[in-house]
Amino acid sequence: DLGALGPAVFSTSGDHYPSARQVPQLRDVVGHGTLGLVMPKNRFTRRYQELDFDPNKARDVDWVSGAMIWLRRSALDQVGGFDDDYFMYVEDVDLCWRLGRAGWRVAYEPSGSVIHLGAVSTQRHPYRMIVAHHRSLWRFAVKRWTGVKKILLIPAAIYLSFRALTLIGFKALSLRRMSRPLKK
């Protein structure tokens, strides 16, 4: 039975946003996180963001973007709805992951589409949002990973902290450059 359905999502400039994905494997998370900033088309990022899938083809996926998601009420009730522990980010991934574990299908249907303004809620506090995003990634990893992978959570926490600080540094540098007056 279908528990969640997501449409094609586009940016205001018309670019397709990868809004329907599989839950990434640990190697893809690490590869994307370490190489994604300097090599945005690396194989890990391509898999992590599913850049090679046909956005015009309907398919079953692990999760669809919360920017626009249709949910079957009985499925939502069965898994307890959205997890209140997520402030922002990854709550859609977590919900769809739990739906899948409960036996519900999650699907992508490109015949429906929406335009997502993106980052409207986060522009006023970009640094806090970077921290919130990494905190949500951490929360999801703790819920999802078991066994040997659980041991990797300590280096993952160190890595996520370093990555968040790096992103904050890049953001601060770009804001500083943008605030400089133009030279005559």
Coordinates of C-alpha atoms in Angstrom, one line a residue, residues 84-184:
D84 CA 9.1 16.0 17.2
D85 CA 12.8 15.6 18.1
Y86 CA 13.7 17.0 14.7
F87 CA 13.6 20.8 14.6
M88 CA 14.2 21.2 10.9
Y89 CA 15.8 19.0 8.3
V90 CA 15.7 15.2 7.9
E91 CA 12.3 14.9 9.4
D92 CA 11.0 13.8 6.0
V93 CA 13.7 11.2 5.6
D94 CA 13.0 9.8 9.1
L95 CA 9.2 9.7 8.5
C96 CA 9.5 7.9 5.1
W97 CA 12.2 5.5 6.5
R98 CA 9.8 4.5 9.3
L99 CA 6.9 4.2 6.8
G100 CA 9.1 1.8 4.8
R101 CA 10.0 -0.2 7.9
A102 CA 6.3 -0.5 8.7
G103 CA 5.6 -2.0 5.2
W104 CA 4.3 1.1 3.4
R105 CA 5.5 2.1 0.0
V106 CA 7.0 5.6 -0.7
A107 CA 6.8 6.7 -4.3
Y108 CA 7.9 9.5 -6.6
E109 CA 5.4 10.7 -9.2
P110 CA 6.7 13.4 -11.6
S111 CA 3.4 14.1 -13.3
G112 CA 2.8 16.3 -10.3
S113 CA 5.2 19.2 -9.7
V114 CA 5.8 22.1 -7.3
I115 CA 8.2 25.0 -7.2
H116 CA 10.1 25.2 -3.9
L117 CA 11.4 28.6 -2.9
G118 CA 14.1 27.0 -0.7
A119 CA 15.9 28.4 2.3
V120 CA 13.2 31.0 3.0
S121 CA 13.0 29.9 6.7
T122 CA 16.7 29.6 7.0
Q123 CA 18.1 32.8 5.4
R124 CA 17.9 34.9 8.6
H125 CA 20.0 32.5 10.7
P126 CA 22.3 30.5 8.3
Y127 CA 24.8 29.5 11.0
R128 CA 22.1 28.1 13.2
M129 CA 20.6 26.2 10.3
I130 CA 23.9 24.5 9.5
V131 CA 24.1 23.3 13.1
A132 CA 20.4 22.2 13.0
H133 CA 21.0 20.3 9.8
H134 CA 24.0 18.4 11.1
R135 CA 22.2 17.8 14.4
S136 CA 19.3 16.2 12.5
L137 CA 21.7 14.1 10.4
W138 CA 23.2 12.9 13.7
R139 CA 19.8 12.1 15.2
F140 CA 18.8 10.0 12.1
A141 CA 22.2 8.1 12.1
V142 CA 21.7 7.2 15.8
K143 CA 18.2 5.9 15.1
R144 CA 19.1 4.0 11.9
W145 CA 22.5 2.5 12.4
T146 CA 22.9 -0.7 14.5
G147 CA 25.7 -3.1 15.3
V148 CA 29.2 -2.4 14.0
K149 CA 27.9 0.8 12.3
K150 CA 26.9 2.1 15.7
I151 CA 30.6 2.1 16.7
L152 CA 31.3 4.5 13.8
L153 CA 29.0 7.1 15.4
I154 CA 31.8 8.6 17.5
P155 CA 34.1 9.4 14.5
A156 CA 30.9 10.4 12.7
A157 CA 30.1 12.9 15.4
I158 CA 33.6 14.4 15.3
Y159 CA 33.3 14.5 11.5
L160 CA 29.9 16.2 11.5
S161 CA 31.2 18.8 14.0
F162 CA 34.2 19.5 11.8
R163 CA 32.0 19.7 8.7
A164 CA 29.5 22.1 10.3
L165 CA 32.4 24.4 11.4
T166 CA 33.9 24.3 7.9
L167 CA 30.5 25.2 6.3
I168 CA 30.0 28.0 8.8
G169 CA 33.5 29.3 7.9
F170 CA 32.8 29.2 4.2
K171 CA 29.4 30.9 4.8
A172 CA 31.1 33.6 6.9
L173 CA 33.8 34.2 4.2
S174 CA 31.2 34.5 1.5
L175 CA 29.1 36.9 3.5
R176 CA 32.1 39.0 4.3
R177 CA 33.1 39.2 0.7
M178 CA 29.6 40.2 -0.3
S179 CA 29.5 43.0 2.3
R180 CA 32.7 44.7 1.0
P181 CA 32.2 47.8 -1.0
L182 CA 33.0 47.6 -4.7
K183 CA 36.4 49.0 -5.7
K184 CA 36.4 52.0 -8.0

